[in-house]
Structure formats: C-alpha cells, structure tokens
Amino acid sequence: ILAAGEGVRMRPLTNDTPKPMLQILGRPILEHILSNLPSEIDEVVLVVNYFKERIINHLGNKFGDLTINYIEQEGKHGTYKALELCKDKVKDDEKFLVLYADDLHGSQGLKECVACGQYAILMYEAKDPKKFGVLEIDKNGVVIGIEEKPEVPKTNLVSTGAMVLDNNIFNFPARQHKNGEYYL
C-alpha cells in the first residue's frame, strides 16, 4: 500500500496529518482499506514518508490478522519508485495487490481482483479522465496502455488504483513524467 504522499491537494487537512490517517466515519482511511482486504492477504507492506510515525504508531505491526511491514520512501519520486522499494519483499512467482492509501475500494471488488488468478486492474469510467491513469484496452478487455494524467485522454476508462501484479512489473521501468515523478 503506497502511503508516502503529502496530500497537498487536501490541505489544510493534511498540514499535520498524513492523508491515509484522515478520518472517515471515525476511522482513518487506512483502517478502512485494511479492513476491506480479501482474506487471501495476510501481509501488508506500507510505503510511508510524510508523518510516517503517525501511521506506524497507530497501526504497529499488526492489524487484525494482517502482519504490517514498513518501508520508507525518501523524497517525491512517484508511485513506481515507491513500489520499486518493495521489490525484495516479493517472491519470484508471487502475485501481489497494489493499492494507494488514499483510495477506498469495496471489499467485493478487491476480492474479485485478487481471485481472478491473473494480472488485474480495477477500472472506472470517469467524466474527466485527465486527472487519472487512463487505460487503453483491446476488444478482449486486455490493457494495452496506461497513460498517467494525459492532456488528451484516449478513453474515459481510468485506473482506480487497485492492481494485481507480480515481480515482472520491475522489468518495465516507468518513464519520468514531465513533473519529474515516475508513475506506476
């Protein structure tokens, strides 16, 4: 779970609180995310930075039956670089679920994503796809391209931020976006 960002667009709420720790219905966003994970998942790696001690002190090393590990991402290098820090935590033939710590997903969607047994990405039809990772899919529903925050989107299908991947993702390094970051 990528939880290192500052939440700049959420200011002033994030001036002294990391975005994943903002409260919804009396619980931090991150608790909602962890509670919705499918039962197949027993370990979580949280990539942290901004006010990381608030996340670590709140969750510790366990949340229910989940074991939690932390990796610190120094600086603002983007989501691909954050995921790349987790490379050594993934076994060669192991699939893993990637989530952003500020996106809420229903438990059913995550369960179906994990249960499909192959690479998967949850998507959504957006009215304004320019703000997201825009997906290009072929006639069989296979993703053939993802463009992060394009000025002229090819489709209105966007990534919700939930992806099932394996370590092959690290064979395809991200290109640097014009803002300097490397997006997944």
mmCIF file of C-alpha atoms in Angstrom:
data_model
loop_
_atom_site.group_PDB
_atom_site.id
_atom_site.type_symbol
_atom_site.label_atom_id
_atom_site.label_comp_id
_atom_site.label_asym_id
_atom_site.label_seq_id
_atom_site.Cartn_x
_atom_site.Cartn_y
_atom_site.Cartn_z
ATOM 1 C CA ILE A 1 0.000 0.000 0.000
ATOM 2 C CA LEU A 2 1.563 3.250 -1.154
ATOM 3 C CA ALA A 3 1.149 5.751 1.694
ATOM 4 C CA ALA A 4 4.110 8.139 1.351
ATOM 5 C CA GLY A 5 2.466 11.194 -0.248
ATOM 6 C CA GLU A 6 1.885 14.543 1.413
ATOM 7 C CA GLY A 7 -1.729 15.025 0.358
ATOM 8 C CA VAL A 8 -1.033 18.547 -0.908
ATOM 9 C CA ARG A 9 -4.475 18.916 -2.536
ATOM 10 C CA MET A 10 -6.117 18.078 0.797
ATOM 11 C CA ARG A 11 -4.537 20.992 2.660
ATOM 12 C CA PRO A 12 -5.210 22.300 5.272
ATOM 13 C CA LEU A 13 -6.489 18.879 6.446
ATOM 14 C CA THR A 14 -3.074 17.329 5.800
ATOM 15 C CA ASN A 15 -0.924 20.088 7.286
ATOM 16 C CA ASP A 16 -0.171 17.893 10.295
ATOM 17 C CA THR A 17 -1.831 14.583 9.390
ATOM 18 C CA PRO A 18 -0.883 12.125 6.650
ATOM 19 C CA LYS A 19 -3.760 11.699 4.183
ATOM 20 C CA PRO A 20 -4.205 7.961 4.949
ATOM 21 C CA MET A 21 -4.873 8.900 8.574
ATOM 22 C CA LEU A 22 -7.691 11.349 7.814
ATOM 23 C CA GLN A 23 -10.893 10.146 9.457
ATOM 24 C CA ILE A 24 -13.958 8.809 7.673
ATOM 25 C CA LEU A 25 -16.804 7.724 9.946
ATOM 26 C CA GLY A 26 -14.479 7.894 12.940
ATOM 27 C CA ARG A 27 -11.718 5.702 11.478
ATOM 28 C CA PRO A 28 -8.612 6.536 9.434
ATOM 29 C CA ILE A 29 -8.832 5.880 5.686
ATOM 30 C CA LEU A 30 -6.045 3.333 6.081
ATOM 31 C CA GLU A 31 -8.115 1.271 8.529
ATOM 32 C CA HIS A 32 -10.978 1.142 6.031
ATOM 33 C CA ILE A 33 -8.557 -0.071 3.352
ATOM 34 C CA LEU A 34 -7.030 -2.751 5.580
ATOM 35 C CA SER A 35 -10.482 -3.929 6.705
ATOM 36 C CA ASN A 36 -11.571 -4.445 3.079
ATOM 37 C CA LEU A 37 -8.600 -6.601 2.056
ATOM 38 C CA PRO A 38 -9.502 -10.119 0.903
ATOM 39 C CA SER A 39 -8.770 -12.960 3.327
ATOM 40 C CA GLU A 40 -6.078 -14.313 0.965
ATOM 41 C CA ILE A 41 -3.885 -11.409 2.011
ATOM 42 C CA ASP A 42 -2.029 -11.929 5.264
ATOM 43 C CA GLU A 43 0.845 -9.471 4.954
ATOM 44 C CA VAL A 44 0.909 -5.781 4.090
ATOM 45 C CA VAL A 45 3.874 -3.622 3.160
ATOM 46 C CA LEU A 46 3.200 0.066 3.711
ATOM 47 C CA VAL A 47 5.442 2.532 1.887
ATOM 48 C CA VAL A 48 5.499 5.604 4.111
ATOM 49 C CA ASN A 49 7.156 9.010 4.390
ATOM 50 C CA TYR A 50 5.057 12.060 5.283
ATOM 51 C CA PHE A 51 4.371 11.947 9.050
ATOM 52 C CA LYS A 52 5.239 8.253 8.875
ATOM 53 C CA GLU A 53 5.462 7.972 12.667
ATOM 54 C CA ARG A 54 1.727 8.718 12.954
ATOM 55 C CA ILE A 55 0.898 5.757 10.713
ATOM 56 C CA ILE A 56 3.422 3.427 12.356
ATOM 57 C CA ASN A 57 2.419 4.394 15.908
ATOM 58 C CA HIS A 58 -1.280 3.958 15.111
ATOM 59 C CA LEU A 59 -1.093 0.597 13.329
ATOM 60 C CA GLY A 60 2.016 -1.021 14.747
ATOM 61 C CA ASN A 61 2.990 -4.356 13.202
ATOM 62 C CA LYS A 62 -0.454 -5.995 13.239
ATOM 63 C CA PHE A 63 -3.942 -5.096 12.125
ATOM 64 C CA GLY A 64 -6.326 -7.935 12.845
ATOM 65 C CA ASP A 65 -4.741 -10.986 11.213
ATOM 66 C CA LEU A 66 -2.527 -8.868 8.951
ATOM 67 C CA THR A 67 1.199 -8.516 9.532
ATOM 68 C CA ILE A 68 2.358 -4.999 8.659
ATOM 69 C CA ASN A 69 5.837 -4.063 7.464
ATOM 70 C CA TYR A 70 7.042 -0.566 6.645
ATOM 71 C CA ILE A 71 9.400 0.805 4.021
ATOM 72 C CA GLU A 72 10.315 4.479 3.882
ATOM 73 C CA GLN A 73 10.355 6.347 0.585
ATOM 74 C CA GLU A 74 12.602 9.374 0.833
ATOM 75 C CA GLY A 75 11.658 12.295 -1.376
ATOM 76 C CA LYS A 76 8.964 12.641 -4.016
ATOM 77 C CA HIS A 77 9.769 10.192 -6.768
ATOM 78 C CA GLY A 78 6.343 8.823 -7.665
ATOM 79 C CA THR A 79 4.357 5.640 -7.301
ATOM 80 C CA TYR A 80 6.610 3.432 -9.444
ATOM 81 C CA LYS A 81 9.648 4.316 -7.354
ATOM 82 C CA ALA A 82 7.610 3.659 -4.192
ATOM 83 C CA LEU A 83 6.634 0.208 -5.449
ATOM 84 C CA GLU A 84 10.196 -0.491 -6.565
ATOM 85 C CA LEU A 85 11.274 -0.161 -2.922
ATOM 86 C CA CYS A 86 9.168 -3.280 -2.215
ATOM 87 C CA LYS A 87 10.890 -5.391 -4.857
ATOM 88 C CA ASP A 88 12.793 -7.537 -2.342
ATOM 89 C CA LYS A 89 9.570 -8.333 -0.451
ATOM 90 C CA VAL A 90 8.071 -10.158 -3.459
ATOM 91 C CA LYS A 91 8.914 -13.783 -4.243
ATOM 92 C CA ASP A 92 9.609 -14.701 -7.876
ATOM 93 C CA ASP A 93 6.260 -16.343 -8.683
ATOM 94 C CA GLU A 94 4.148 -14.403 -6.214
ATOM 95 C CA LYS A 95 1.348 -12.080 -7.234
ATOM 96 C CA PHE A 96 0.585 -9.071 -5.063
ATOM 97 C CA LEU A 97 -2.093 -6.438 -4.726
ATOM 98 C CA VAL A 98 -1.041 -2.791 -5.033
ATOM 99 C CA LEU A 99 -3.225 -0.085 -3.519
ATOM 100 C CA TYR A 100 -2.921 3.613 -2.890
ATOM 101 C CA ALA A 101 -3.516 4.613 0.711
ATOM 102 C CA ASP A 102 -5.994 7.324 -0.211
ATOM 103 C CA ASP A 103 -8.344 5.267 -2.398
ATOM 104 C CA LEU A 104 -11.288 3.407 -0.920
ATOM 105 C CA HIS A 105 -12.411 0.207 -2.607
ATOM 106 C CA GLY A 106 -15.256 -2.085 -1.768
ATOM 107 C CA SER A 107 -14.263 -5.462 -0.393
ATOM 108 C CA GLN A 108 -16.092 -7.276 -3.222
ATOM 109 C CA GLY A 109 -14.128 -5.508 -5.970
ATOM 110 C CA LEU A 110 -10.824 -6.249 -4.260
ATOM 111 C CA LYS A 111 -11.838 -9.872 -3.701
ATOM 112 C CA GLU A 112 -12.695 -10.322 -7.390
ATOM 113 C CA CYS A 113 -9.485 -8.599 -8.440
ATOM 114 C CA VAL A 114 -7.363 -10.943 -6.309
ATOM 115 C CA ALA A 115 -9.397 -14.065 -7.151
ATOM 116 C CA CYS A 116 -9.084 -13.699 -10.920
ATOM 117 C CA GLY A 117 -5.758 -15.561 -10.805
ATOM 118 C CA GLN A 118 -4.029 -13.304 -13.304
ATOM 119 C CA TYR A 119 -2.914 -9.725 -13.648
ATOM 120 C CA ALA A 120 -5.808 -7.404 -12.933
ATOM 121 C CA ILE A 121 -6.667 -3.757 -12.576
ATOM 122 C CA LEU A 122 -9.888 -2.275 -11.257
ATOM 123 C CA MET A 123 -11.159 0.438 -13.570
ATOM 124 C CA TYR A 124 -13.848 3.066 -13.665
ATOM 125 C CA GLU A 125 -15.471 5.247 -16.333
ATOM 126 C CA ALA A 126 -14.595 8.828 -15.401
ATOM 127 C CA LYS A 127 -16.293 12.007 -16.588
ATOM 128 C CA ASP A 128 -12.942 13.821 -16.507
ATOM 129 C CA PRO A 129 -10.190 11.217 -17.056
ATOM 130 C CA LYS A 130 -7.400 13.842 -17.314
ATOM 131 C CA LYS A 131 -6.788 13.579 -13.565
ATOM 132 C CA PHE A 132 -6.086 9.831 -13.586
ATOM 133 C CA GLY A 133 -4.179 6.976 -15.147
ATOM 134 C CA VAL A 134 -6.146 6.441 -18.374
ATOM 135 C CA LEU A 135 -6.467 2.866 -19.626
ATOM 136 C CA GLU A 136 -6.485 1.777 -23.226
ATOM 137 C CA ILE A 137 -7.944 -1.705 -23.650
ATOM 138 C CA ASP A 138 -8.320 -4.006 -26.639
ATOM 139 C CA LYS A 139 -11.518 -5.759 -27.765
ATOM 140 C CA ASN A 140 -10.786 -8.644 -25.334
ATOM 141 C CA GLY A 141 -10.578 -6.356 -22.315
ATOM 142 C CA VAL A 142 -6.784 -6.590 -22.089
ATOM 143 C CA VAL A 143 -4.997 -3.425 -21.023
ATOM 144 C CA ILE A 144 -2.661 -2.378 -23.820
ATOM 145 C CA GLY A 145 -1.677 1.006 -22.462
ATOM 146 C CA ILE A 146 -1.832 3.265 -19.429
ATOM 147 C CA GLU A 147 -1.106 6.968 -19.631
ATOM 148 C CA GLU A 148 -0.884 8.958 -16.415
ATOM 149 C CA LYS A 149 -2.773 12.265 -16.367
ATOM 150 C CA PRO A 150 -2.838 12.799 -20.147
ATOM 151 C CA GLU A 151 -3.781 16.163 -21.579
ATOM 152 C CA VAL A 152 -5.795 14.382 -24.298
ATOM 153 C CA PRO A 153 -7.144 11.065 -22.906
ATOM 154 C CA LYS A 154 -7.607 8.189 -25.377
ATOM 155 C CA THR A 155 -10.545 6.782 -23.356
ATOM 156 C CA ASN A 156 -12.585 7.596 -20.279
ATOM 157 C CA LEU A 157 -11.547 4.363 -18.530
ATOM 158 C CA VAL A 158 -9.296 5.067 -15.574
ATOM 159 C CA SER A 159 -7.408 3.018 -13.025
ATOM 160 C CA THR A 160 -8.933 3.035 -9.564
ATOM 161 C CA GLY A 161 -5.502 2.292 -8.128
ATOM 162 C CA ALA A 162 -6.085 -1.392 -7.314
ATOM 163 C CA MET A 163 -3.804 -3.716 -9.297
ATOM 164 C CA VAL A 164 -2.716 -7.340 -9.088
ATOM 165 C CA LEU A 165 0.852 -7.649 -10.359
ATOM 166 C CA ASP A 166 3.938 -9.797 -9.950
ATOM 167 C CA ASN A 167 7.640 -9.007 -9.945
ATOM 168 C CA ASN A 168 7.666 -8.759 -13.753
ATOM 169 C CA ILE A 169 6.482 -5.164 -13.262
ATOM 170 C CA PHE A 170 10.067 -4.333 -12.331
ATOM 171 C CA ASN A 171 11.211 -5.381 -15.820
ATOM 172 C CA PHE A 172 9.357 -2.366 -17.222
ATOM 173 C CA PRO A 173 10.729 0.754 -15.516
ATOM 174 C CA ALA A 174 8.443 3.762 -15.647
ATOM 175 C CA ARG A 175 9.293 6.760 -17.773
ATOM 176 C CA GLN A 176 9.729 10.023 -15.980
ATOM 177 C CA HIS A 177 6.621 12.221 -16.183
ATOM 178 C CA LYS A 178 7.088 15.874 -17.092
ATOM 179 C CA ASN A 179 6.562 16.729 -13.402
ATOM 180 C CA GLY A 180 9.659 14.678 -12.502
ATOM 181 C CA GLU A 181 7.893 11.707 -10.914
ATOM 182 C CA TYR A 182 7.741 8.095 -12.071
ATOM 183 C CA TYR A 183 4.173 6.801 -12.133
ATOM 184 C CA LEU A 184 3.180 3.173 -11.856
#
